[in-house]
Short mmCIF file of C-alpha atoms and ligand atoms in Angstrom, two decimals:
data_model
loop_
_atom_site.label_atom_id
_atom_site.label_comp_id
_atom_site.label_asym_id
_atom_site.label_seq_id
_atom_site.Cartn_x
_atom_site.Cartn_y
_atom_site.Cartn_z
CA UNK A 1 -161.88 93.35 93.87
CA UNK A 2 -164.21 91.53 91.91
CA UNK A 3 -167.82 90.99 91.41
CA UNK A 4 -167.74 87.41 89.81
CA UNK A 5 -171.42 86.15 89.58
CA UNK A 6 -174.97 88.06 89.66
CA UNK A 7 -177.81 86.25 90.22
CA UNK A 8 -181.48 87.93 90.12
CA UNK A 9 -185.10 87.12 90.43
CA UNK A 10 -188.51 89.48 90.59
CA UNK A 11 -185.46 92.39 90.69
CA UNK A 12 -187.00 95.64 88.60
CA UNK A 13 -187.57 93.84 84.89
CA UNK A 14 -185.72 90.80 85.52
CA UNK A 15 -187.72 87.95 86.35
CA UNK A 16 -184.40 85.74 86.97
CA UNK A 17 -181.07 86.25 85.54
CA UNK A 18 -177.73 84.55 85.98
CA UNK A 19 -174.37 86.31 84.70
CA UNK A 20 -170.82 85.01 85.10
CA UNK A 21 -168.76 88.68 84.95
CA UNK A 22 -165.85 89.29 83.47
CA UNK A 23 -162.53 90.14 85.70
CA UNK A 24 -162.30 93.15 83.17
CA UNK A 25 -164.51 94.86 81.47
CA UNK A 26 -168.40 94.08 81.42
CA UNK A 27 -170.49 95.82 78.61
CA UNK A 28 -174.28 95.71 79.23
CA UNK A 29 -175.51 97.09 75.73
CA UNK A 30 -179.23 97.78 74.50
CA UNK A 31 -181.81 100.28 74.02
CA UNK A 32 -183.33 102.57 76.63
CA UNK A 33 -185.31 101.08 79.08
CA UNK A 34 -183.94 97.52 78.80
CA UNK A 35 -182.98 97.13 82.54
CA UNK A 36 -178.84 97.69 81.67
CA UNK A 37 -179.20 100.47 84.73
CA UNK A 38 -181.09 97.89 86.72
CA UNK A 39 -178.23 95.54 86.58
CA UNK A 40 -175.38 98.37 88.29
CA UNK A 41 -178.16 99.42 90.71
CA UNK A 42 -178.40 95.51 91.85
CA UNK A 43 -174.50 95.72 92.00
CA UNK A 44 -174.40 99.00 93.79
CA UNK A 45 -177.43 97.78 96.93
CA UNK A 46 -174.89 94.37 97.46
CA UNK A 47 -171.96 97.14 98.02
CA UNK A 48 -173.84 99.69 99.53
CA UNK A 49 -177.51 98.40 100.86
CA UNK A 50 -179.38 100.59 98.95
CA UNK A 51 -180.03 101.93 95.86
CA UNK A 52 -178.66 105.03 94.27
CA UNK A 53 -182.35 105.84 92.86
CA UNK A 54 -184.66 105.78 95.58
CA UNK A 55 -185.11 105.05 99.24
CA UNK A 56 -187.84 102.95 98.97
CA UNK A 57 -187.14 99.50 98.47
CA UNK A 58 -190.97 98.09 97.15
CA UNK A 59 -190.48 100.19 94.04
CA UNK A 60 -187.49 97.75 93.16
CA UNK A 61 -189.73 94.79 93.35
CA UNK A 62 -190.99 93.32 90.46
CA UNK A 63 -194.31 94.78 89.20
CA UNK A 64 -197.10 92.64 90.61
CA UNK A 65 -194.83 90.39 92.89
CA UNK A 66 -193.87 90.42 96.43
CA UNK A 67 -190.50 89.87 96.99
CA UNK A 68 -187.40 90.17 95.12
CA UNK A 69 -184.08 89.04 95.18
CA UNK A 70 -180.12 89.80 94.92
CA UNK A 71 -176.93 87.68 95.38
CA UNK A 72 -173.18 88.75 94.18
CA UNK A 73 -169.92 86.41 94.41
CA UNK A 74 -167.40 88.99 94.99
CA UNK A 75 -163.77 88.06 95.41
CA UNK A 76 -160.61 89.74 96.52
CA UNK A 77 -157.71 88.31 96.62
CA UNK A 78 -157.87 84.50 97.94
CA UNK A 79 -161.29 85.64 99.65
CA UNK A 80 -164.44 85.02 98.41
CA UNK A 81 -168.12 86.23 99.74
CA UNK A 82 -171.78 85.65 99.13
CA UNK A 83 -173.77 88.69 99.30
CA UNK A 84 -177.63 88.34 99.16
CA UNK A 85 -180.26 90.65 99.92
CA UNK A 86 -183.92 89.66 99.87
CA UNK A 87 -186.40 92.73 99.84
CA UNK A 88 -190.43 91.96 100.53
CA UNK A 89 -193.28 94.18 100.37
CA UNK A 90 -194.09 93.86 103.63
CA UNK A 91 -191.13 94.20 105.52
CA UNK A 92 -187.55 95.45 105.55
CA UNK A 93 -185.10 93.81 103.72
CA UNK A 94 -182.64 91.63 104.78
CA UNK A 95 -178.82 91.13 103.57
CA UNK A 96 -176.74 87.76 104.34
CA UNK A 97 -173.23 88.04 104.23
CA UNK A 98 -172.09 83.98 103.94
CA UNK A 99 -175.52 83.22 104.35
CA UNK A 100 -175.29 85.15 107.74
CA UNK A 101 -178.25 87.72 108.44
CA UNK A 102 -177.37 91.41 109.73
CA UNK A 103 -178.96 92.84 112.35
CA UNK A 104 -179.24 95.64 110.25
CA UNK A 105 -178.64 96.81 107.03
CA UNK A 106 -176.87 99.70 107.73
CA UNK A 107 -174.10 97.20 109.63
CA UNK A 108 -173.30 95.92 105.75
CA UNK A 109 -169.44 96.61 105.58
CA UNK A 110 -170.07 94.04 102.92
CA UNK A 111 -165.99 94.62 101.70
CA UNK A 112 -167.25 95.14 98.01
CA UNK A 113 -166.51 98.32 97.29
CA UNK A 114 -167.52 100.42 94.55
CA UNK A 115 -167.45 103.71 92.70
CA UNK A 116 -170.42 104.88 90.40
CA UNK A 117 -170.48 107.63 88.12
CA UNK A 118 -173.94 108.46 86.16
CA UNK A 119 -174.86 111.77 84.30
CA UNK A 120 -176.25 112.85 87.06
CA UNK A 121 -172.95 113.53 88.97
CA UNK A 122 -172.82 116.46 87.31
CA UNK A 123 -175.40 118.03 89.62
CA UNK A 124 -172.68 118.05 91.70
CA UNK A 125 -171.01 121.10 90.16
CA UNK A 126 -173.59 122.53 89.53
CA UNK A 127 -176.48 122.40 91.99
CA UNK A 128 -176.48 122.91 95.88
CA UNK A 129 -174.03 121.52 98.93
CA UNK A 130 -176.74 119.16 99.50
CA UNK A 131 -175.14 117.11 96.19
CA UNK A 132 -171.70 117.84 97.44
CA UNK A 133 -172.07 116.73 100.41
CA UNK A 134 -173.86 113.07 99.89
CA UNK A 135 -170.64 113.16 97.67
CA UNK A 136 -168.56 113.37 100.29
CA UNK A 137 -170.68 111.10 102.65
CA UNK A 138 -171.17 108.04 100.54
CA UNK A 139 -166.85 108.21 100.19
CA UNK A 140 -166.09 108.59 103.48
CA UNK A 141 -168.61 105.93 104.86
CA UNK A 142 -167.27 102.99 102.17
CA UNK A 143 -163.87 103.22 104.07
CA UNK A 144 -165.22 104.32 107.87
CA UNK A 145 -168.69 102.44 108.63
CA UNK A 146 -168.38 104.78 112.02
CA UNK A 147 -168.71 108.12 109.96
CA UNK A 148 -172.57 106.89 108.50
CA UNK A 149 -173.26 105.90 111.85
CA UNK A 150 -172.53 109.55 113.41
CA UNK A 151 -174.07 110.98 110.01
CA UNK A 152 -176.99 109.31 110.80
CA UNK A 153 -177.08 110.24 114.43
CA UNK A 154 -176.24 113.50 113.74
CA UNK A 155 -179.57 114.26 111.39
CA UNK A 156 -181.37 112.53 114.09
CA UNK A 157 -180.38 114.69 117.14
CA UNK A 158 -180.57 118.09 114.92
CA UNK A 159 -184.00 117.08 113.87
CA UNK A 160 -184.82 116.81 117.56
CA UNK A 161 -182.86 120.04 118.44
CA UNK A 162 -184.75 122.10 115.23
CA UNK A 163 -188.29 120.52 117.11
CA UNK A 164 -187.34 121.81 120.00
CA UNK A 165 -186.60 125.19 118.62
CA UNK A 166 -189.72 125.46 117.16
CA UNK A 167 -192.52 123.55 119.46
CA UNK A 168 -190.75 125.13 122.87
CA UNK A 169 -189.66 128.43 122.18
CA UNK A 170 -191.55 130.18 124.84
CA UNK A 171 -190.50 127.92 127.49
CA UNK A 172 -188.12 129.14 130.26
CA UNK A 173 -185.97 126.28 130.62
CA UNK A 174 -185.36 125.88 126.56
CA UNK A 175 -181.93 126.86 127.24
CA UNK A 176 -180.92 124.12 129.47
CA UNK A 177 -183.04 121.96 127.56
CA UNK A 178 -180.76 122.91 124.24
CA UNK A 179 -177.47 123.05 126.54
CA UNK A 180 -178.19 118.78 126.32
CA UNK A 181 -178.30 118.85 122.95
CA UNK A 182 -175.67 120.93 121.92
CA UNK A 183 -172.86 119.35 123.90
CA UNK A 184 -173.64 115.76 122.25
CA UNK A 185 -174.29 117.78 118.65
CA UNK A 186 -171.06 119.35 119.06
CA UNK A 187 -169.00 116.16 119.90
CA UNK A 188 -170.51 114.19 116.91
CA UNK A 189 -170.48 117.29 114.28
CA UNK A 190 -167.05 117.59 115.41
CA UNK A 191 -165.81 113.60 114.25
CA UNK A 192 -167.94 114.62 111.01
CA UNK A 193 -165.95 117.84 110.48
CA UNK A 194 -162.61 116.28 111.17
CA UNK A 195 -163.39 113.34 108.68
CA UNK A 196 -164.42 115.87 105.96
CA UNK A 197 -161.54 117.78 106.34
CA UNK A 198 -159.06 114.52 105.77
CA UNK A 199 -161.21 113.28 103.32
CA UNK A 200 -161.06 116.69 101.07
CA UNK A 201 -157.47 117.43 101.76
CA UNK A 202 -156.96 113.80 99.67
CA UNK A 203 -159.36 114.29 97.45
CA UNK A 204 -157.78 117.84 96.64
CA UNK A 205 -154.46 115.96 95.87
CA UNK A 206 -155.72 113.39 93.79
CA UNK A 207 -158.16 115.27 91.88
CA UNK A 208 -155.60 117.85 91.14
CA UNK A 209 -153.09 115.75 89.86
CA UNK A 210 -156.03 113.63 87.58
CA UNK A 211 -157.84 116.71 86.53
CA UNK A 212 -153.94 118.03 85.96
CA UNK A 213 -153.62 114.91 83.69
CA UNK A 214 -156.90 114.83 82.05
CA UNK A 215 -155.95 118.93 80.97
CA UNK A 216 -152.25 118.11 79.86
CA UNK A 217 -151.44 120.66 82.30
CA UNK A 218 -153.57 123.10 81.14
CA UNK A 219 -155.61 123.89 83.86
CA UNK A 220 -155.22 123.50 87.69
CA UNK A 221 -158.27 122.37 90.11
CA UNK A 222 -158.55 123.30 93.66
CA UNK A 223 -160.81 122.05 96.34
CA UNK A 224 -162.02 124.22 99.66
CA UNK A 225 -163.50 122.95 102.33
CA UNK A 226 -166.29 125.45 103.40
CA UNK A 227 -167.86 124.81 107.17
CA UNK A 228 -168.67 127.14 109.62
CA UNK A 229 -167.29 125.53 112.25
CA UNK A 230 -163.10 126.61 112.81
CA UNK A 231 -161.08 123.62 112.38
CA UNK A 232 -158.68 123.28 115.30
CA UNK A 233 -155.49 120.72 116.29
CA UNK A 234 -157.36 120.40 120.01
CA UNK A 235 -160.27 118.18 119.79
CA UNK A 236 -161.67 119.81 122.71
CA UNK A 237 -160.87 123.23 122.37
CA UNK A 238 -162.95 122.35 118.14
CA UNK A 239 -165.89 121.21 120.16
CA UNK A 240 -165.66 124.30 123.27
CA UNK A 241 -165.46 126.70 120.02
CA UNK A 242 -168.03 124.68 118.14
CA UNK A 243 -170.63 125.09 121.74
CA UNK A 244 -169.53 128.71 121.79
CA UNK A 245 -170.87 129.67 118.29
CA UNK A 246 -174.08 127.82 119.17
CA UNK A 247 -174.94 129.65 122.01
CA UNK A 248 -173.71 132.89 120.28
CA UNK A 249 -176.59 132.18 117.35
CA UNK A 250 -179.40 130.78 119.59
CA UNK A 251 -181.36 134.16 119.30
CA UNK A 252 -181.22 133.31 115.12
CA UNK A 253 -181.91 130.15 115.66
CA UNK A 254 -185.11 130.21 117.63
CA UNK A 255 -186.36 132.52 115.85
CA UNK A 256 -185.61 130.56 112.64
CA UNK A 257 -186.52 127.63 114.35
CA UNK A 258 -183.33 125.51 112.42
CA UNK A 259 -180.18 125.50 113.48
CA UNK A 260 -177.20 127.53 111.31
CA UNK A 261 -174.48 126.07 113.15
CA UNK A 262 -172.84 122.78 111.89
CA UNK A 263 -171.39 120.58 109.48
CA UNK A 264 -175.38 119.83 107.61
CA UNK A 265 -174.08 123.53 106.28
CA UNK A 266 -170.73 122.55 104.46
CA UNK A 267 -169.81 122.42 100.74
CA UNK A 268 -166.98 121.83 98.95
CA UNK A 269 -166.01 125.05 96.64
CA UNK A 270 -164.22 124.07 93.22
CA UNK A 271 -161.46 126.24 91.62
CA UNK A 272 -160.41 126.30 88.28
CA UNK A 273 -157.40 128.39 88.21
CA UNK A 274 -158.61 131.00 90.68
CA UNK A 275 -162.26 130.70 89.57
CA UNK A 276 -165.61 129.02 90.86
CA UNK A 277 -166.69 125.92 88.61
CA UNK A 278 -169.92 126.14 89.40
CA UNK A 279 -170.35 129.87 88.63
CA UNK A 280 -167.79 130.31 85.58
CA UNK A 281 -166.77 126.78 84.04
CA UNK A 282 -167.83 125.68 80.91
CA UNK A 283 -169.93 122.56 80.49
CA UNK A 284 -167.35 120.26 79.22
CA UNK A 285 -164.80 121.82 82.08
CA UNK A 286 -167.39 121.15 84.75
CA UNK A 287 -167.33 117.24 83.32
CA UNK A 288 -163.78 117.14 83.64
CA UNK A 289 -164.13 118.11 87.09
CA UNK A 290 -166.68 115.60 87.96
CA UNK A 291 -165.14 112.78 86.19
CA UNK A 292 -161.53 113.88 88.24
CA UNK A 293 -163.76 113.68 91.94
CA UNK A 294 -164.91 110.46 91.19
CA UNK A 295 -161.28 109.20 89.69
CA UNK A 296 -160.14 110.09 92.78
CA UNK A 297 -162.20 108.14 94.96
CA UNK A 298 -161.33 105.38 93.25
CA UNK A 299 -157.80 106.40 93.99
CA UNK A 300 -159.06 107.04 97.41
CA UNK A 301 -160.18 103.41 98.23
CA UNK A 302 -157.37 102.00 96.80
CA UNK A 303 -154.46 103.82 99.02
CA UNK A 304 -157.31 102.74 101.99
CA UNK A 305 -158.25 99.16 101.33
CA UNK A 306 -154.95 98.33 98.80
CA UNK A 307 -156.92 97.13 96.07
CA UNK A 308 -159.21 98.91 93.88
CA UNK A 309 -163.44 99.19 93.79
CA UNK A 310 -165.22 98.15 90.91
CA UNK A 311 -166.16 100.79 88.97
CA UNK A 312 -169.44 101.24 87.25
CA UNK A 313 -170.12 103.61 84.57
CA UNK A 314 -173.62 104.45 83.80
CA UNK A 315 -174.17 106.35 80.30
CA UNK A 316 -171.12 108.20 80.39
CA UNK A 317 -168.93 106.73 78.32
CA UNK A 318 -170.40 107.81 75.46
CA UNK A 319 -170.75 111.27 76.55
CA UNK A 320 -166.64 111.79 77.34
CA UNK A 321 -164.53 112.83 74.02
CA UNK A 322 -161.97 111.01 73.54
CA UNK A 323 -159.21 112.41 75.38
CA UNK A 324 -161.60 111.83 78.80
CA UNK A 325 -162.29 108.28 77.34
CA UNK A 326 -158.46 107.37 76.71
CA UNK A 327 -157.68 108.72 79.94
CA UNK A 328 -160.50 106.56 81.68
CA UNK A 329 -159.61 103.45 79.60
CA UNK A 330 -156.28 103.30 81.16
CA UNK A 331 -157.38 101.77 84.22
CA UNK A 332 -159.50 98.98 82.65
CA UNK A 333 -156.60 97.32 83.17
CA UNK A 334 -156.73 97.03 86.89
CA UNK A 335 -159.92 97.42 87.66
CA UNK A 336 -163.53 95.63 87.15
CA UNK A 337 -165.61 97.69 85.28
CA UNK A 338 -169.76 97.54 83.86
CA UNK A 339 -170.17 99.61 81.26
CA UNK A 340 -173.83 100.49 79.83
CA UNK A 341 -174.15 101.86 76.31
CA UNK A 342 -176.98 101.96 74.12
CA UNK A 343 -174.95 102.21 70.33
CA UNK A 344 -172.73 99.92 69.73
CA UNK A 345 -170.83 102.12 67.83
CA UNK A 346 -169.16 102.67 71.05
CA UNK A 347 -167.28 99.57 71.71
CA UNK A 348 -164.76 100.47 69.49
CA UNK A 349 -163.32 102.68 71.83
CA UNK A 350 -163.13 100.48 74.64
CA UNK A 351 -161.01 97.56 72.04
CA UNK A 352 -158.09 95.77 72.70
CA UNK A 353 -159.31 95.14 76.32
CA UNK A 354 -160.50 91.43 77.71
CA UNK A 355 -164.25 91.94 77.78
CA UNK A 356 -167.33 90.41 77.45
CA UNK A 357 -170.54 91.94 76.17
CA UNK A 358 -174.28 91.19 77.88
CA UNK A 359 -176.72 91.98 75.02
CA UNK A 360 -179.72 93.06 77.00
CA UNK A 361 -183.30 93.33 75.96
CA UNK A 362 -186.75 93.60 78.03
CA UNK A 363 -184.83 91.81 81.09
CA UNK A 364 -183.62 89.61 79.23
CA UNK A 365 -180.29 88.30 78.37
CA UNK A 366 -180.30 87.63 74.62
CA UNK A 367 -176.97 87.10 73.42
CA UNK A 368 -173.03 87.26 75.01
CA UNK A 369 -169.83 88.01 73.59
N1 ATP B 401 -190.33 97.45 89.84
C1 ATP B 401 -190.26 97.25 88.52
N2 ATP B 401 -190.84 96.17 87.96
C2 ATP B 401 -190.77 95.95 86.62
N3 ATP B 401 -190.14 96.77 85.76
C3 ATP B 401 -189.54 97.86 86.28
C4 ATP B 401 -189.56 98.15 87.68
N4 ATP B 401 -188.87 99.29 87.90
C5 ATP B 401 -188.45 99.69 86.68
N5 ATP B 401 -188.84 98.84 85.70
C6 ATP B 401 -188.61 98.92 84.27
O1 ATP B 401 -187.21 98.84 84.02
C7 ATP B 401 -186.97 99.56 82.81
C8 ATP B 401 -185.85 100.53 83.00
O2 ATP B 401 -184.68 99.85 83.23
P1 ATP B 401 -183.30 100.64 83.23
O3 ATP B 401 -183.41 101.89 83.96
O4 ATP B 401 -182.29 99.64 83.64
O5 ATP B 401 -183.18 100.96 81.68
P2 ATP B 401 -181.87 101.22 80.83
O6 ATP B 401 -181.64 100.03 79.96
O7 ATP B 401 -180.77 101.66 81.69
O8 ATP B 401 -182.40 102.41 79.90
P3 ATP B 401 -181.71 103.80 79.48
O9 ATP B 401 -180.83 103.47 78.32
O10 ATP B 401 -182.87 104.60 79.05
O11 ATP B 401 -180.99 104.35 80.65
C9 ATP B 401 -188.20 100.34 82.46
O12 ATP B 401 -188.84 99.73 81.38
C10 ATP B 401 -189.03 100.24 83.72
O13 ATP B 401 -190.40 100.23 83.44
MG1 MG B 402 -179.98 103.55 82.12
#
């Protein structure tokens, strides 16, 4: 899969830039605060519909302007596609597949997949299940469009049900009231449960046997899935058990008015030979872990869709030694990559690869390699 043009105008510091892309590896190189980020965050709202640094959509705009816009050629295979999204300050965007218009812009199963990884992954060792799970989210949705839907459903109706909690706990009939609830709750945190649970068992594999390369052996990774929820072979016997445990905490959860039941409280715990990651590994061991996860989605989408995502790498590459970098480098070779660096002492790592190189300064492309 292949992102083969970029076109922008009004989009963050670009006023309007063309790029032709190479089927290999793309360098965008230049100081900080250029706009190289800018360009993989245009890349990632064609494959995604949003951006990876903020839900609101007006700060992407140009300063001072009103409207902004995206399109990406992608290719796979013989097909080709025209993304475009046009964003406006006063009103939602829009996204055109073919120069079709979705209804909405969570329908965008655009086909362009992709697989970021920023510095900022690393907050998913190391801070709260919230990271962990938006981890596991954004992977599962790029392959099953259903699972954001019932993700999305799912935060709606437990908002509801933690409203209710709180605004009608002294009313008689709260119970049947809830009883509503929790039977749809429990059919829809069920699907959610039972796609996290496929989804990790994968990821386990691959990220064990990455992480298992990436060590030379050395050290073994394993994955957990934590939920409170017991994972059963009956569908309907996981969602009776899941209804049960509801009912069992109600007392809790009116008086916390939130609801402890459910997959919104999973994680994913991380092993290093018999220990916790998060609690005992060592900086570079917790990058080794991250940059495993994220190998393995690409792995992931491959074995799902046959061919691989693009990958974009922001600011790492520089920040992996050079065992991590070889190890990366060998699939440049089947895969699209964008690569941002600020010191160009850094290409020489990523030599003897077809590339071109976007020199990139104050929007602006100055120069091309
Ligand atoms: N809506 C906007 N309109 C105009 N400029 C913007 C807008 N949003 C962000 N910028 C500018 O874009 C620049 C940042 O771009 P970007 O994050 O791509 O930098 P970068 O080249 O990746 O830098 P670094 O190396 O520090 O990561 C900043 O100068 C910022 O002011
Ligand atoms: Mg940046």
């Amino acid at each position: 899969m292949n992102v083969d043009k970029i076109k922008l105008i009004n989009f963050r510091n670009y006023e309007n830039i063309d790029l032709d892309l190479n089927k290999n590896v793309n360098i965008f190189i230049g100081k900080n605060a250029q706009g190289k980020t800018n360009l993989l965050e245009a890349i990632h709202m064609c494959a995604m519909g949003k951006s990876f640094r903020t839900n609101r959509d007006k700060e992407i705009i140009k300063f001072s302007k009103n409207a902004a816009y995206i399109g990406v050629d992608i290719s796979f295979g013989n097909h080709k596609k025209f993304i475009e999204i046009k964003l406006e300050s006063d009103r939602p965007k829009t996204i055109r597949i073919n120069k079709t218009e979705l209804k909405s812009h969570k329908d965008l199963d655009s086909g362009l997949n992709i697989v970021l990884f920023s510095p900022e992954d690393l907050r998913m060792v190391k801070d709260g299940p919230q990271e962990r799970r938006n981890f596991l989210d954004k992977g599962i949705s790029q392959t099953k469009p259903v699972y954001n839907y019932n993700i999305n459903r799912y935060k709606k109706l437990l908002f509801q049900r933690n409203n209710l909690l709180r605004t009608g706990r002294f009313r008689k009939n709260i119970g049947d009231l809830l009883d509503v609830f929790d039977i749809q709750i429990s059919k829809i945190g069920t699907s959610i449960i039972i796609e996290r649970s496929q989804y990790i068992d994968l990821l386990s594999r691959y990220s064990k046997e990455i992480h298992g390369k990436i060590t030379e052996g050395l050290e073994e990774l394993i994955l957990k899935y934590s939920t409170n929820i017991p994972i059963l072979e009956d569908r309907k016997e996981m969602e009776k058990a899941y209804i049960d445990l509801m009912k069992k905490n109600i007392k809790r959860d009116i008086e916390y008015g939130s609801t402890e039941i459910g997959p919104h409280r999973d994680d994913i715990l991380m092993y290093i030979d018999d220990r916790e990651v998060k609690v005992f590994g060592s900086q570079g061991q917790q990058r080794t872990v991250v940059l495993s996860l994220i190998l393995s989605q690409v792995e992931l989408i491959k074995s799902d869709r046959g061919m691989y995502p693009v990958l974009l790498l922001d600011d790492v590459f520089s920040e992996l030694d050079i065992d991590r970098r070889k190890y990366l480098s060998t699939l440049f070779c089947n895969i699209q990559t964008f690569i941002t660096l600020t010191n160009s002492e850094n290409l020489k790592s990523i030599d003897g690869f077809n590339r071109s190189i976007f020199y990139i300064e104050d929007g602006k492309l100055i120069d091309k390699e």
